[in-house]
Amino acid sequence: MTKVLVSDPIDQAGIDILSQVAQVDLRTGLPPEQLREIIGDYDALMIRSGTTVTADIIEAADKLRIIGRAGVGVDNVDVPAATKRGVLVVNSPEGNTIAAAEHALALMLSLSRHVPHAHASTMAGGWDRKTYVGNELYKKKLGVVGLGKIGSHVARVATAMGMELLAYDPFVSPERAQQMQVKLLPLAELFAEADYITLHLPRTPDTENLVNAALLRTMKPTARLVNCARGGIVDEAALAEAVEQGVIAGAALDVYAKEPLAADSPLRTVRERLVLTPHLGASTTEAQENVAIDVAEQIRDVLLGLPARSAVNIPGLNAEVMEQLKPHLQLAETLGQLVSQLAGGAISELEVRLQGEFASHPTQPLVVAALKGMLSTALGDSINYVNASLEAKDRGIHVLEVKDAASRDYAGGSLQLSSRSSKGNHSVTGAVFADGELRVTSIDEFPVNVTPSRHMLFTRHRDMPGIIGQIGSVLGEHNVNIASMQVGRRIVRGDAVMVLSLDDPIPPSLLACVHAINGIQEAHPVTL
Ligand SMILES: NC(=O)c1ccc[n+]([C@@H]2O[C@H](COP(=O)([O-])OP(=O)(O)OC[C@H]3O[C@@H](n4cnc5c(N)ncnc54)[C@H](O)[C@@H]3O)[C@@H](O)[C@H]2O)c1
Ligand SMILES: O=C(O)CC[C@@H](O)C(=O)O
């Protein structure tokens, strides 16, 4: 029975989707050691930000095929460890964009009009209209750090509110910024000029403690900071001090370096001008339904053997690409299996050559498929689209990608894989014909026209009378039935290759007899 563990609270709509294909166990708040103990039973894990999936947990996850993060950030998942183990990580890149953007705007308005503090004072019996005089956002400068999905929505709404938009995002083009009526500035200038600063960038080694004491000191004393992105981007102790001492006019945080926020965090001692929420950015009914459906559908699809649309650890290979390139990926995988079985040993270099029309397809998915096929000969089912590139790298396999658009061999182009190993070099070429059929079109540069089949035998031999008959007789003596046969040669009575499609696997004793035939130079059984 396929089993999915849901270890954080998710919307029922997600549970309903998962229940179509699996037994769903909802067990929230598990301590890490307990999660480690039970994870081995599960095929899929669905989480929000509450569960941290460490390398240790992934190590114990013997059956796990997919981790689904119902949200954007996957910083609570050890993605490299998952990749290494061949576990797919998927997220919901857009399901909570609006929710997070609106929370950042809510925090900005809370700061400018002192809403939380005025509320607390009124609830405590007060009627204080002097202390809580605010400021308008209208005509103020808003600095957006990280102009991605959430930052862009904040920018659009803030523009409509009459704010002047500044932004810092090293990956956004001046054209895009101009289109959004946003002035791109270096980070230091943005911090010095803005009246409000809102952070919408990921936490990475580059952005950790980006907003530190020194940067906070460059802000205007009237300026305010909002972080609804990720904890750890702001130095919390430095921020508490800057707000307390009036270095800046206020700050609002939704996310923290360590969550839940420690009881003794210096942030909890700041009584005024600081607004804290407990990671509520994505907590709207709408966003929770969106992300639960988005991620549950991907888990369901992957458990059914279909591709995921938002895979974090297979760059460039989403469901759309996989559907479009399906026969081409199958060809790359098949050629990968063929070349590794022809090589018969550890391959040190693989050249992936996209010829003619093939060169118009994205290279990366085809390379991954070729590596998956190639490595599956030795590693079996443990190799997949997730870990193929990493495994190849770990094994020191040098991968070369060549695009030769000028080649005109087949209408749809062709794909050639060439391997180098201590036992010699081999190459196989294949094409996808108009009917979607795969063909092997050359082996070691000898032209053939072979439809790949489950059991095959490849020989390299002298082109001389009688040799084909002898091979046929040996197969017959071993009760191995030939389904089809192809011979390829470049010159008469020179070297030749033969490809036999067989109905049965080749026993080792048969292979020894084939090798013993006079004129046979190489014989390789292939199983696809
Ligand atoms: N508080 C919440 O509940 C909540 C909810 C959703 C998302 N988030 C967080 O919000 C952040 C943004 O999410 P998104 O969906 O907009 O992501 P996104 O990928 O669409 O945008 C991120 C932007 O940050 C930019 N960026 C990367 N490094 C940068 C750097 N060093 N300096 C400046 N910009 C940089 C990128 O170019 C990109 O444009 C993420 O950290 C995400 O985890 C928080
Ligand atoms: O799960 C949550 O509520 C937070 C999600 C949010 O931080 C995200 O990165 O999508």
XYZ file of C-alpha atoms and ligand atoms in Angstrom:
582
model
C 0.000 0.000 0.000
C 1.375 3.393 -0.999
C 1.675 5.621 2.086
C 1.944 9.397 2.454
C 2.937 11.092 5.700
C 1.596 14.620 6.244
C 3.641 16.051 9.103
C 2.314 19.636 9.221
C -1.278 20.897 9.168
C -2.448 21.200 5.560
C -5.790 22.046 4.001
C -8.269 19.148 3.710
C -8.382 19.656 -0.083
C -4.789 18.349 -0.202
C -5.578 15.326 1.985
C -8.533 14.476 -0.283
C -6.286 14.482 -3.377
C -3.621 12.312 -1.718
C -6.284 9.879 -0.493
C -7.159 9.099 -4.142
C -3.892 7.163 -4.490
C -2.502 6.421 -1.050
C -3.087 5.833 2.626
C -2.609 9.267 4.212
C -1.309 9.521 7.777
C -1.653 12.987 9.338
C 0.861 13.176 12.195
C 1.795 16.741 13.054
C 4.282 17.979 15.626
C 6.494 14.874 15.495
C 9.867 15.311 17.212
C 12.744 14.750 14.728
C 13.775 11.420 16.269
C 10.223 10.068 15.916
C 9.986 11.281 12.318
C 13.275 9.492 11.631
C 11.889 6.299 13.157
C 8.743 6.154 11.025
C 9.822 7.768 7.731
C 11.049 4.426 6.342
C 7.407 3.325 5.936
C 6.455 6.169 3.613
C 6.569 6.764 -0.138
C 5.879 10.500 0.152
C 6.137 13.239 2.759
C 4.096 16.443 2.694
C 5.184 19.349 4.900
C 4.812 23.091 5.521
C 7.417 25.148 7.368
C 6.979 23.284 10.686
C 8.917 20.136 9.735
C 12.659 20.223 9.157
C 13.753 17.442 6.836
C 17.416 16.878 7.615
C 19.946 14.601 5.873
C 19.547 12.260 8.826
C 15.830 11.844 8.166
C 16.390 11.415 4.418
C 18.998 8.749 5.185
C 16.336 6.732 7.036
C 13.741 7.207 4.279
C 14.217 3.938 2.418
C 11.042 4.127 0.306
C 10.652 7.881 0.007
C 10.128 9.135 -3.557
C 8.954 12.689 -3.035
C 8.905 15.494 -0.473
C 6.185 18.069 -1.110
C 6.538 21.487 0.520
C 3.136 23.171 0.676
C 4.625 26.636 0.180
C 7.540 28.368 -1.531
C 10.654 28.119 0.643
C 12.410 24.751 0.760
C 15.043 25.934 3.233
C 13.609 23.480 5.794
C 14.530 20.578 3.489
C 18.089 19.347 2.943
C 17.657 19.455 -0.840
C 21.220 18.245 -1.666
C 20.687 15.188 0.587
C 17.326 14.498 -1.081
C 18.894 14.858 -4.529
C 21.692 12.470 -3.631
C 19.093 9.888 -2.516
C 17.033 10.448 -5.681
C 14.112 11.927 -3.729
C 12.170 14.542 -5.678
C 11.450 17.825 -3.873
C 8.466 19.842 -5.094
C 6.938 23.085 -3.891
C 4.168 25.521 -4.735
C 5.958 28.572 -6.119
C 2.862 30.727 -6.590
C 0.124 29.390 -4.315
C 0.771 31.882 -1.495
C 2.244 34.852 -3.405
C -0.741 37.123 -2.836
C -1.090 36.091 0.827
C 2.566 36.878 1.594
C 2.476 40.169 -0.339
C -0.698 41.276 1.464
C 0.835 40.354 4.839
C 3.872 42.520 4.077
C 1.515 45.390 3.185
C -0.489 44.750 6.365
C 2.714 44.964 8.409
C 3.710 48.196 6.666
C 0.322 49.757 7.436
C 0.442 48.422 10.998
C 3.761 50.197 11.467
C 2.748 53.471 9.843
C -0.481 53.715 11.912
C 0.653 51.888 15.093
C -2.350 49.562 14.790
C -1.178 46.755 17.148
C -0.022 49.099 19.906
C -3.080 51.391 19.645
C -5.293 48.302 19.803
C -3.492 46.933 22.876
C -3.723 50.320 24.599
C -7.452 50.644 23.851
C -8.139 47.081 25.007
C -6.327 47.913 28.244
C -8.859 50.703 28.917
C -6.961 53.613 27.357
C -8.051 56.295 24.851
C -4.701 57.613 23.663
C -4.990 59.666 20.474
C -1.684 61.512 20.848
C 0.884 58.712 21.094
C -0.402 56.931 18.026
C -0.279 59.679 15.429
C 0.954 57.972 12.289
C 2.384 58.688 8.841
C 0.896 58.256 5.397
C 2.400 55.858 2.877
C 1.266 58.137 0.062
C 4.277 59.743 -1.695
C 6.748 57.896 0.535
C 9.610 55.884 -0.971
C 9.257 52.114 -0.685
C 12.421 50.058 -1.214
C 11.684 46.480 -2.313
C 14.601 44.097 -1.854
C 13.915 41.083 -4.097
C 11.607 41.922 -6.994
C 10.311 38.405 -7.633
C 6.717 37.203 -7.430
C 5.891 38.586 -3.978
C 8.056 41.716 -4.265
C 6.435 42.548 -7.626
C 2.912 42.262 -6.223
C 3.849 44.482 -3.273
C 5.339 46.964 -5.748
C 2.164 47.000 -7.876
C -0.125 47.624 -4.890
C 2.218 50.213 -3.356
C 2.372 52.074 -6.698
C -1.429 52.165 -6.720
C -1.298 53.629 -3.196
C 0.825 56.491 -4.492
C 4.210 55.325 -3.193
C 7.440 55.894 -5.102
C 9.092 52.546 -5.827
C 12.806 51.727 -5.446
C 14.161 48.206 -5.775
C 17.298 46.172 -5.353
C 17.458 42.824 -7.150
C 20.681 41.854 -8.941
C 18.746 39.427 -11.158
C 16.147 41.872 -12.514
C 16.797 43.658 -15.814
C 16.491 47.467 -16.120
C 13.760 46.892 -18.792
C 11.624 44.867 -16.372
C 12.127 47.467 -13.644
C 11.144 50.262 -16.022
C 8.055 48.327 -17.082
C 7.091 48.095 -13.392
C 7.797 51.805 -12.787
C 10.466 50.858 -10.281
C 13.843 52.580 -9.913
C 16.638 50.007 -9.537
C 19.308 51.067 -7.036
C 22.335 49.469 -5.389
C 21.456 48.054 -1.950
C 23.325 50.743 -0.003
C 21.538 53.567 -1.860
C 18.152 51.923 -1.405
C 18.710 51.624 2.357
C 19.807 55.254 2.594
C 16.902 56.671 0.539
C 13.829 54.594 1.390
C 11.132 55.491 3.944
C 9.967 51.868 4.058
C 11.995 48.797 3.148
C 10.378 45.433 2.520
C 12.385 42.232 2.040
C 11.266 39.592 -0.495
C 14.423 37.631 -1.267
C 15.394 34.064 -0.345
C 17.703 33.174 2.518
C 20.962 31.934 1.014
C 24.581 32.040 2.232
C 24.796 35.404 0.363
C 21.757 36.937 2.061
C 22.348 35.684 5.609
C 22.582 38.672 7.992
C 22.393 40.948 4.954
C 20.573 43.487 7.111
C 23.074 43.932 9.941
C 23.891 46.704 12.425
C 26.023 48.591 9.894
C 23.317 48.603 7.201
C 20.597 49.541 9.726
C 22.673 52.586 10.722
C 22.537 53.845 7.107
C 18.712 54.018 7.192
C 16.884 57.297 7.880
C 15.789 57.598 11.517
C 12.238 57.937 10.151
C 12.485 54.751 8.070
C 10.854 51.374 8.804
C 11.767 47.811 7.850
C 9.508 44.836 7.070
C 10.711 41.234 6.751
C 8.100 38.818 5.512
C 10.641 36.738 3.546
C 12.919 34.577 5.650
C 14.473 34.681 9.092
C 18.237 35.000 9.231
C 18.336 37.702 6.547
C 18.074 40.294 9.336
C 20.354 40.282 12.394
C 17.651 40.145 15.080
C 19.749 41.433 17.993
C 20.990 44.368 15.895
C 17.419 45.151 14.787
C 16.051 45.057 18.359
C 18.757 47.524 19.390
C 18.213 49.791 16.350
C 14.452 50.049 17.074
C 14.925 50.445 20.833
C 17.507 53.228 20.392
C 15.604 55.054 17.629
C 18.224 54.381 14.944
C 15.181 53.542 12.795
C 11.510 54.386 13.347
C 10.214 50.827 13.460
C 10.237 47.311 12.128
C 7.877 44.423 11.532
C 8.883 40.787 11.253
C 6.956 37.687 10.288
C 9.929 35.321 10.051
C 12.828 34.533 12.384
C 16.278 32.955 12.285
C 14.960 30.191 14.528
C 11.280 29.366 14.681
C 9.342 29.393 16.944
C 10.935 32.622 18.195
C 12.811 31.945 21.453
C 11.115 33.133 24.639
C 14.270 35.087 25.530
C 14.763 36.671 22.072
C 15.863 40.336 22.371
C 12.986 41.111 19.967
C 10.444 40.237 22.662
C 11.769 42.975 24.961
C 11.098 45.832 22.503
C 7.777 47.305 23.637
C 7.094 50.019 21.009
C 7.549 50.460 17.234
C 8.096 46.737 16.679
C 5.413 44.436 15.272
C 5.928 40.669 15.343
C 3.742 37.964 13.778
C 4.375 34.198 14.018
C 5.146 33.346 10.356
C 1.643 34.135 9.134
C 2.573 35.313 5.627
C 1.019 32.306 3.917
C -1.748 31.811 6.450
C -4.872 32.683 4.520
C -7.634 30.214 3.754
C -7.116 30.852 0.053
C -3.331 30.367 0.091
C -3.528 27.234 2.228
C -6.037 25.704 -0.156
C -3.916 26.725 -3.178
C -0.648 25.286 -1.867
C -2.255 22.113 -0.509
C -3.926 21.362 -3.851
C -0.849 22.318 -5.874
C 1.543 20.107 -3.898
C -0.874 17.207 -3.271
C -1.560 16.989 -7.019
C 2.173 16.782 -7.689
C 2.654 14.064 -5.067
C -0.301 12.128 -6.506
C 1.103 12.424 -10.035
C 4.605 11.327 -9.043
C 3.214 8.335 -7.123
C 1.346 7.435 -10.319
C 4.597 7.647 -12.292
C 3.858 11.023 -13.893
C 6.162 14.070 -13.820
C 5.818 16.935 -11.322
C 5.283 20.521 -12.493
C 7.390 22.309 -9.856
C 10.344 20.090 -9.082
C 12.984 21.992 -7.140
C 15.790 19.518 -7.697
C 15.367 18.742 -11.406
C 16.203 22.108 -12.948
C 14.718 22.640 -16.388
C 12.634 19.457 -16.288
C 9.036 20.188 -15.409
C 5.906 18.309 -16.444
C 5.429 20.458 -19.569
C 8.968 19.841 -20.837
C 8.702 16.141 -20.023
C 5.454 15.841 -21.977
C 6.808 17.776 -24.969
C 10.080 15.872 -25.071
C 8.730 12.474 -24.023
C 9.989 10.391 -27.010
C 13.246 12.372 -27.141
C 13.907 11.701 -23.455
C 13.079 8.025 -23.996
C 15.553 7.938 -26.870
C 18.282 9.592 -24.759
C 17.667 7.119 -21.938
C 17.699 4.124 -24.303
C 20.907 5.282 -26.006
C 22.416 5.796 -22.530
C 21.589 2.179 -21.649
C 22.998 0.969 -24.962
C 26.259 2.870 -24.783
C 26.953 1.764 -21.206
C 26.319 -1.898 -22.072
C 28.527 -1.627 -25.150
C 31.236 0.000 -23.017
C 30.973 -2.857 -20.513
C 32.882 -0.915 -17.828
C 33.258 2.407 -16.066
C 32.746 5.268 -18.513
C 35.011 8.252 -17.877
C 33.589 10.600 -20.518
C 30.242 10.929 -22.261
C 29.660 13.232 -25.203
C 26.020 14.114 -25.879
C 25.679 15.469 -29.407
C 22.388 17.052 -30.499
C 22.308 17.009 -34.297
C 20.060 18.881 -36.760
C 16.548 19.553 -35.426
C 17.519 17.913 -32.106
C 19.730 20.916 -31.398
C 16.589 23.066 -31.043
C 15.537 21.114 -27.905
C 16.750 22.087 -24.421
C 19.993 20.209 -23.796
C 19.838 19.724 -20.040
C 16.850 17.328 -19.877
C 18.325 15.203 -22.676
C 21.692 15.037 -20.923
C 20.009 14.030 -17.645
C 18.005 11.337 -19.460
C 21.147 10.007 -21.162
C 22.984 9.877 -17.823
C 20.020 8.168 -16.164
C 20.015 5.484 -18.856
C 23.774 5.113 -18.752
C 24.005 4.812 -14.951
C 20.956 2.562 -14.596
C 22.978 -0.343 -15.994
C 25.100 -0.318 -12.842
C 22.775 1.335 -10.326
C 19.344 0.023 -11.333
C 16.279 1.722 -9.905
C 18.230 3.874 -7.456
C 19.112 6.225 -10.321
C 16.492 8.673 -11.539
C 16.090 12.121 -13.070
C 16.779 13.692 -9.673
C 20.182 12.198 -8.894
C 21.574 11.230 -12.326
C 23.725 14.370 -12.819
C 25.018 14.284 -9.254
C 25.882 10.568 -9.443
C 27.720 11.160 -12.731
C 29.668 14.017 -11.146
C 30.464 11.965 -8.032
C 31.801 9.199 -10.289
C 34.064 11.695 -12.094
C 32.276 11.226 -15.430
C 33.114 14.135 -17.686
C 30.039 15.174 -19.683
C 30.391 17.119 -22.925
C 27.403 18.703 -24.635
C 27.634 19.502 -28.349
C 24.993 21.127 -30.539
C 25.414 20.587 -34.262
C 22.362 22.284 -35.795
C 23.868 22.115 -39.310
C 23.709 18.291 -39.414
C 20.997 17.102 -41.826
C 20.802 13.327 -41.332
C 17.099 12.940 -40.347
C 14.128 15.300 -40.581
C 13.749 15.439 -36.789
C 17.499 15.400 -36.217
C 19.385 12.807 -34.214
C 21.096 12.283 -30.894
C 24.516 10.716 -30.588
C 26.127 9.464 -27.381
C 29.845 8.689 -27.434
C 31.557 7.086 -24.476
C 35.163 6.758 -23.433
C 36.237 4.067 -20.985
C 39.334 2.078 -20.119
C 37.962 -0.671 -22.391
C 37.634 1.581 -25.460
C 35.310 4.051 -27.136
C 31.772 3.499 -28.397
C 29.083 5.606 -29.981
C 25.386 5.126 -30.638
C 23.092 7.406 -32.605
C 19.311 7.421 -32.633
C 16.360 9.357 -33.955
C 12.668 9.828 -33.229
C 10.683 9.115 -36.387
C 7.504 10.987 -37.333
C 5.289 8.309 -35.780
C 7.117 8.779 -32.448
C 9.003 5.467 -32.959
C 12.572 5.312 -31.671
C 15.328 4.071 -33.974
C 18.981 3.337 -33.401
C 20.526 4.669 -36.593
C 24.214 3.937 -36.087
C 26.511 1.990 -33.790
C 30.192 2.858 -33.629
C 29.576 4.895 -36.795
C 28.191 1.829 -38.694
C 24.752 2.659 -40.153
C 21.859 0.491 -38.878
C 18.088 0.918 -38.571
C 16.989 -0.852 -35.403
C 13.901 -0.500 -33.213
C 15.169 -0.971 -29.641
C 13.781 -4.076 -27.933
C 14.078 -5.640 -24.475
C 16.796 -8.203 -25.319
C 19.416 -7.523 -27.957
C 22.811 -8.760 -29.028
C 25.404 -6.486 -30.639
C 28.420 -7.933 -32.390
C 31.402 -6.398 -34.085
C 32.873 -8.837 -36.620
C 34.697 -9.346 -39.896
C 32.292 -9.099 -42.851
C 32.869 -12.590 -44.279
C 30.667 -15.431 -45.584
C 29.150 -17.813 -43.038
C 29.575 -15.739 -39.897
C 25.923 -14.667 -39.622
C 24.804 -18.272 -40.149
C 27.091 -19.471 -37.360
C 25.695 -16.893 -34.924
C 22.155 -17.955 -35.874
C 23.024 -21.611 -35.272
C 24.571 -20.915 -31.841
C 21.465 -18.972 -30.767
C 19.239 -21.790 -32.033
C 21.255 -24.398 -30.118
C 20.629 -22.356 -26.934
C 16.915 -22.037 -27.704
C 17.136 -18.228 -28.090
C 14.697 -16.976 -30.705
C 15.708 -14.161 -33.100
C 12.969 -11.566 -33.688
C 14.899 -9.424 -36.159
C 18.405 -8.913 -37.475
C 20.321 -5.952 -38.917
C 23.816 -5.792 -40.341
C 25.729 -2.591 -40.916
C 29.012 -2.179 -42.726
C 30.972 0.610 -44.365
C 32.984 -1.412 -46.874
C 32.517 -4.900 -48.332
C 34.518 -7.535 -46.395
C 35.743 -4.981 -43.913
C 34.467 -4.640 -40.329
C 30.725 -4.844 -39.646
C 28.234 -4.664 -36.819
C 25.211 -6.878 -36.296
C 22.208 -6.145 -34.095
C 19.875 -8.982 -33.169
C 16.574 -8.384 -31.408
C 15.798 -11.449 -29.348
C 12.748 -12.889 -27.651
C 14.822 -14.306 -24.792
C 17.747 -13.153 -22.624
C 21.247 -14.365 -23.476
C 22.733 -16.865 -21.020
C 26.504 -16.476 -20.301
C 27.237 -19.893 -21.894
C 25.771 -18.643 -25.206
C 27.901 -15.502 -25.099
C 31.057 -17.599 -24.677
C 30.079 -19.615 -27.807
C 29.482 -16.392 -29.820
C 32.903 -15.091 -28.772
C 34.471 -18.369 -29.940
C 33.210 -17.933 -33.548
C 36.065 -17.091 -35.905
C 35.844 -13.440 -37.033
C 33.851 -12.167 -34.019
C 35.689 -9.215 -32.478
C 33.156 -8.111 -29.840
C 29.788 -9.384 -28.596
C 27.630 -7.422 -26.153
C 24.287 -8.607 -24.795
C 21.989 -5.640 -24.088
C 18.886 -5.562 -21.901
C 16.657 -2.512 -21.968
N 6.282 34.811 5.295
C 5.793 33.826 4.610
O 4.962 33.080 5.070
C 6.253 33.607 3.202
C 5.345 33.120 2.262
C 5.798 32.913 0.953
C 7.110 33.193 0.619
N 7.953 33.638 1.570
C 9.346 33.963 1.220
O 9.346 35.138 0.430
C 10.523 35.196 -0.349
C 10.211 35.614 -1.780
O 9.345 34.672 -2.378
P 8.943 34.805 -3.934
O 7.890 33.788 -4.173
O 8.715 36.213 -4.289
O 10.294 34.305 -4.591
P 10.861 34.662 -6.042
O 11.854 33.608 -6.344
O 9.755 34.886 -6.993
O 11.613 36.042 -5.804
C 12.790 36.176 -5.084
C 13.557 37.332 -5.686
O 14.703 37.562 -4.877
C 15.760 37.943 -5.760
N 17.045 37.767 -5.091
C 17.784 36.641 -4.942
N 18.923 36.926 -4.285
C 18.900 38.259 -4.028
C 19.798 39.138 -3.372
N 20.965 38.712 -2.860
N 19.447 40.438 -3.272
C 18.262 40.880 -3.780
N 17.384 40.101 -4.433
C 17.700 38.801 -4.537
C 15.573 37.050 -6.958
O 16.196 37.579 -8.101
C 14.056 37.046 -7.099
O 13.621 38.066 -7.999
C 11.154 33.804 -0.216
O 12.177 33.882 0.759
C 10.040 32.954 0.340
O 10.515 31.851 1.056
C 7.553 33.879 2.849
O 3.885 27.026 5.600
C 3.748 28.216 5.911
O 2.781 28.664 6.500
C 4.829 29.229 5.500
C 5.132 29.163 4.068
C 6.061 30.221 3.561
O 7.032 30.591 4.424
C 6.640 29.776 2.238
O 7.842 29.812 2.058
O 5.838 29.404 1.375
